[in-house]
PDB file of C-alpha atoms in Angstrom:
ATOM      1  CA  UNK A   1     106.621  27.009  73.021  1.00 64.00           C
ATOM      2  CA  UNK A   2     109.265  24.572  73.331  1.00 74.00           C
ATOM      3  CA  UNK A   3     111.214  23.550  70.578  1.00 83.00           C
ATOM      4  CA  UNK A   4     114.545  20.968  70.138  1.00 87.00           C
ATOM      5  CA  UNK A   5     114.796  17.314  71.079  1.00 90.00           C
ATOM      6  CA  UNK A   6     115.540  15.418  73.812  1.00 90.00           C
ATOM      7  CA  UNK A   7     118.989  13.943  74.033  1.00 93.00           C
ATOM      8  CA  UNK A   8     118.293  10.247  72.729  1.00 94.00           C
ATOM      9  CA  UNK A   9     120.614   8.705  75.771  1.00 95.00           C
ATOM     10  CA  UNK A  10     118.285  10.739  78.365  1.00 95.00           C
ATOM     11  CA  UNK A  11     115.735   8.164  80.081  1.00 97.00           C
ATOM     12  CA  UNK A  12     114.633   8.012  83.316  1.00 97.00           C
ATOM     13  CA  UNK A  13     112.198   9.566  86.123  1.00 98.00           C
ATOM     14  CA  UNK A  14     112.805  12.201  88.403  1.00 97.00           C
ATOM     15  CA  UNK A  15     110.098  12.243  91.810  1.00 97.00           C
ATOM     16  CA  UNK A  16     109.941  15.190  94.060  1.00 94.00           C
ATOM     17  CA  UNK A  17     108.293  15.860  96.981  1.00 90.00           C
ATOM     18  CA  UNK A  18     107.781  19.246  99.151  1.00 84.00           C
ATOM     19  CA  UNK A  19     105.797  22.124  99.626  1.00 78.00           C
ATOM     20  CA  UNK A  20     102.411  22.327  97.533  1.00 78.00           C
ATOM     21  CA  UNK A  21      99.287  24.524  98.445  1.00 74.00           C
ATOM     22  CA  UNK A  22     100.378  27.487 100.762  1.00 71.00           C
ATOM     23  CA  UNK A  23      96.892  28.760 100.558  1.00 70.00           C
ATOM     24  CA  UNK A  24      93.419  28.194 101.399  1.00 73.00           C
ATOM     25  CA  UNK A  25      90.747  30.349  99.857  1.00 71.00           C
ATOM     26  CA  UNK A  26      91.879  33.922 100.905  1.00 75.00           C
ATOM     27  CA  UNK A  27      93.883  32.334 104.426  1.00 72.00           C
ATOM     28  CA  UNK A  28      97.669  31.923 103.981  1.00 72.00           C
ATOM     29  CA  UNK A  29      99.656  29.541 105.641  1.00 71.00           C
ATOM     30  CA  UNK A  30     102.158  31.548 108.241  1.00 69.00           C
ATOM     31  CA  UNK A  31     105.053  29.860 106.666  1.00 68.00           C
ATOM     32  CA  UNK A  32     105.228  27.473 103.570  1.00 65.00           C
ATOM     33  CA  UNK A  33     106.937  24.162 106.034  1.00 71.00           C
ATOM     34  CA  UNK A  34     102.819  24.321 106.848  1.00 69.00           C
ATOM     35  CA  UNK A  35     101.642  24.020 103.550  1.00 70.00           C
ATOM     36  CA  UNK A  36     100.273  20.757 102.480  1.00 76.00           C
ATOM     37  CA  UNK A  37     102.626  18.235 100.354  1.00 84.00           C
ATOM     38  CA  UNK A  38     102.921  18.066  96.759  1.00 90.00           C
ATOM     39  CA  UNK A  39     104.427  14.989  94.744  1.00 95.00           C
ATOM     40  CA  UNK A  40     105.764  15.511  91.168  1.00 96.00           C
ATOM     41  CA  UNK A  41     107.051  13.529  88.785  1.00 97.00           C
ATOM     42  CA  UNK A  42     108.712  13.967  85.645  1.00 97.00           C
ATOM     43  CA  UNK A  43     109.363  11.270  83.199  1.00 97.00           C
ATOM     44  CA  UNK A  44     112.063  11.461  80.074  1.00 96.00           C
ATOM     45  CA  UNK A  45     111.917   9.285  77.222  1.00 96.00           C
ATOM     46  CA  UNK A  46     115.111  10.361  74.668  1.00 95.00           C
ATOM     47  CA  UNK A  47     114.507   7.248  72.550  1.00 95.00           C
ATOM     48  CA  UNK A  48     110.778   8.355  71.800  1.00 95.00           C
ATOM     49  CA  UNK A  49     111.719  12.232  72.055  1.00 93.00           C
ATOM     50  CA  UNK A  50     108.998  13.079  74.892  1.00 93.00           C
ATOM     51  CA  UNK A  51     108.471  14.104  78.613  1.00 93.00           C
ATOM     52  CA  UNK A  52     105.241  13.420  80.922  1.00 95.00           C
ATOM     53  CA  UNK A  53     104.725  15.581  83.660  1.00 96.00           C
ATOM     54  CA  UNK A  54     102.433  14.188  86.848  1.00 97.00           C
ATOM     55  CA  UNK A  55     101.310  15.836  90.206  1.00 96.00           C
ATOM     56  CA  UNK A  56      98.880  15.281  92.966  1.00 94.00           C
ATOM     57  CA  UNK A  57      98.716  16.583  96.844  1.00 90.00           C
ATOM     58  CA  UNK A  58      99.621  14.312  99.776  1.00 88.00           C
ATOM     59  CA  UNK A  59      96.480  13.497 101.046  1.00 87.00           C
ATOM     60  CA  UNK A  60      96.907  13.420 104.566  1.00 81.00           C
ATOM     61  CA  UNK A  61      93.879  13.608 107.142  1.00 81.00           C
ATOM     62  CA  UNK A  62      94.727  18.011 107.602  1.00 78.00           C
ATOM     63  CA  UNK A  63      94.469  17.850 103.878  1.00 79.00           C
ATOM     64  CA  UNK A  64      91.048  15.932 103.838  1.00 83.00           C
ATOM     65  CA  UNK A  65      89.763  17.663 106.941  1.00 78.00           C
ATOM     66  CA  UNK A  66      90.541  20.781 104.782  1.00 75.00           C
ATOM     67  CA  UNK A  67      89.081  19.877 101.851  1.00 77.00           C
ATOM     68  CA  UNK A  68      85.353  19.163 103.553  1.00 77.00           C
ATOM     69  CA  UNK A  69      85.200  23.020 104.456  1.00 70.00           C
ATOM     70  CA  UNK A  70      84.299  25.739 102.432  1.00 64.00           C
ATOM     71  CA  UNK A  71      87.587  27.503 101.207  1.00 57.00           C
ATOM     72  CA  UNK A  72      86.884  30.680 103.200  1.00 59.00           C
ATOM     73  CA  UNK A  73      85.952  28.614 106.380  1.00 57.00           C
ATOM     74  CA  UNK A  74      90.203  29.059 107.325  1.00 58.00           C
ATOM     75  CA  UNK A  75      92.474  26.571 108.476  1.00 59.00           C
ATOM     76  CA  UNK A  76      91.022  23.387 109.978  1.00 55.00           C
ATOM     77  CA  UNK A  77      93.967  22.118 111.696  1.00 58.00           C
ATOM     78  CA  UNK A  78      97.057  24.194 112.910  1.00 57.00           C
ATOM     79  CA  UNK A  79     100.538  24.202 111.292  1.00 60.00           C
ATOM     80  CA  UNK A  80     104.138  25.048 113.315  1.00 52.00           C
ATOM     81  CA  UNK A  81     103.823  28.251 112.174  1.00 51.00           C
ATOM     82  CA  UNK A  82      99.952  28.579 111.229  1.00 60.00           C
ATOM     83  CA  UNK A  83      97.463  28.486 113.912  1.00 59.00           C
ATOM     84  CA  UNK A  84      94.142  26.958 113.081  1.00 57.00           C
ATOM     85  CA  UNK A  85      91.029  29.384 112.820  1.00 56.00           C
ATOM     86  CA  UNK A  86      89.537  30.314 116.245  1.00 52.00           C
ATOM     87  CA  UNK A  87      93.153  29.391 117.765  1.00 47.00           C
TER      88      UNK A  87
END
């Protein structure tokens, strides 16, 4: 539980992008520069007293490729540190 207010001078957005899923099904990426990208945003509205909070994947053609298999089939395409299932 949160409780308090936002500071009524606070407005504005803050975007970030980086590391998202480092896992698929049981299979974990060898290191987390492999994992696919993540975009967040948060959004801060003093006057009104409220935040939003927004996510969603990168969805670049690994991600998709990844996606259309099962999530035990392992890694569809390989990573620099994460080599692909069946090498």
């Amino acid at each position: 539980v949160i409780q308090g207010k936002v500071p009524q001078d606070l407005d504005g957005t803050l975007y970030r992008n980086g590391p998202g899923r480092i896992r698929v099904g049981r299979h974990l990426y060898g290191h987390w520069f492999d994992g696919d990208g993540y975009v967040t945003k948060l959004r801060v509205d003093g006057a009104s007293n409220s935040a939003t909070f927004a996510a969603k994947y990168v969805r670049t053609d690994r991600f998709k490729a990844q996606e259309e298999k099962e999530a035990d089939a392992g890694f569809q395409s390989r990573g620099a540190w994460t080599q692909r299932s069946g090498g």
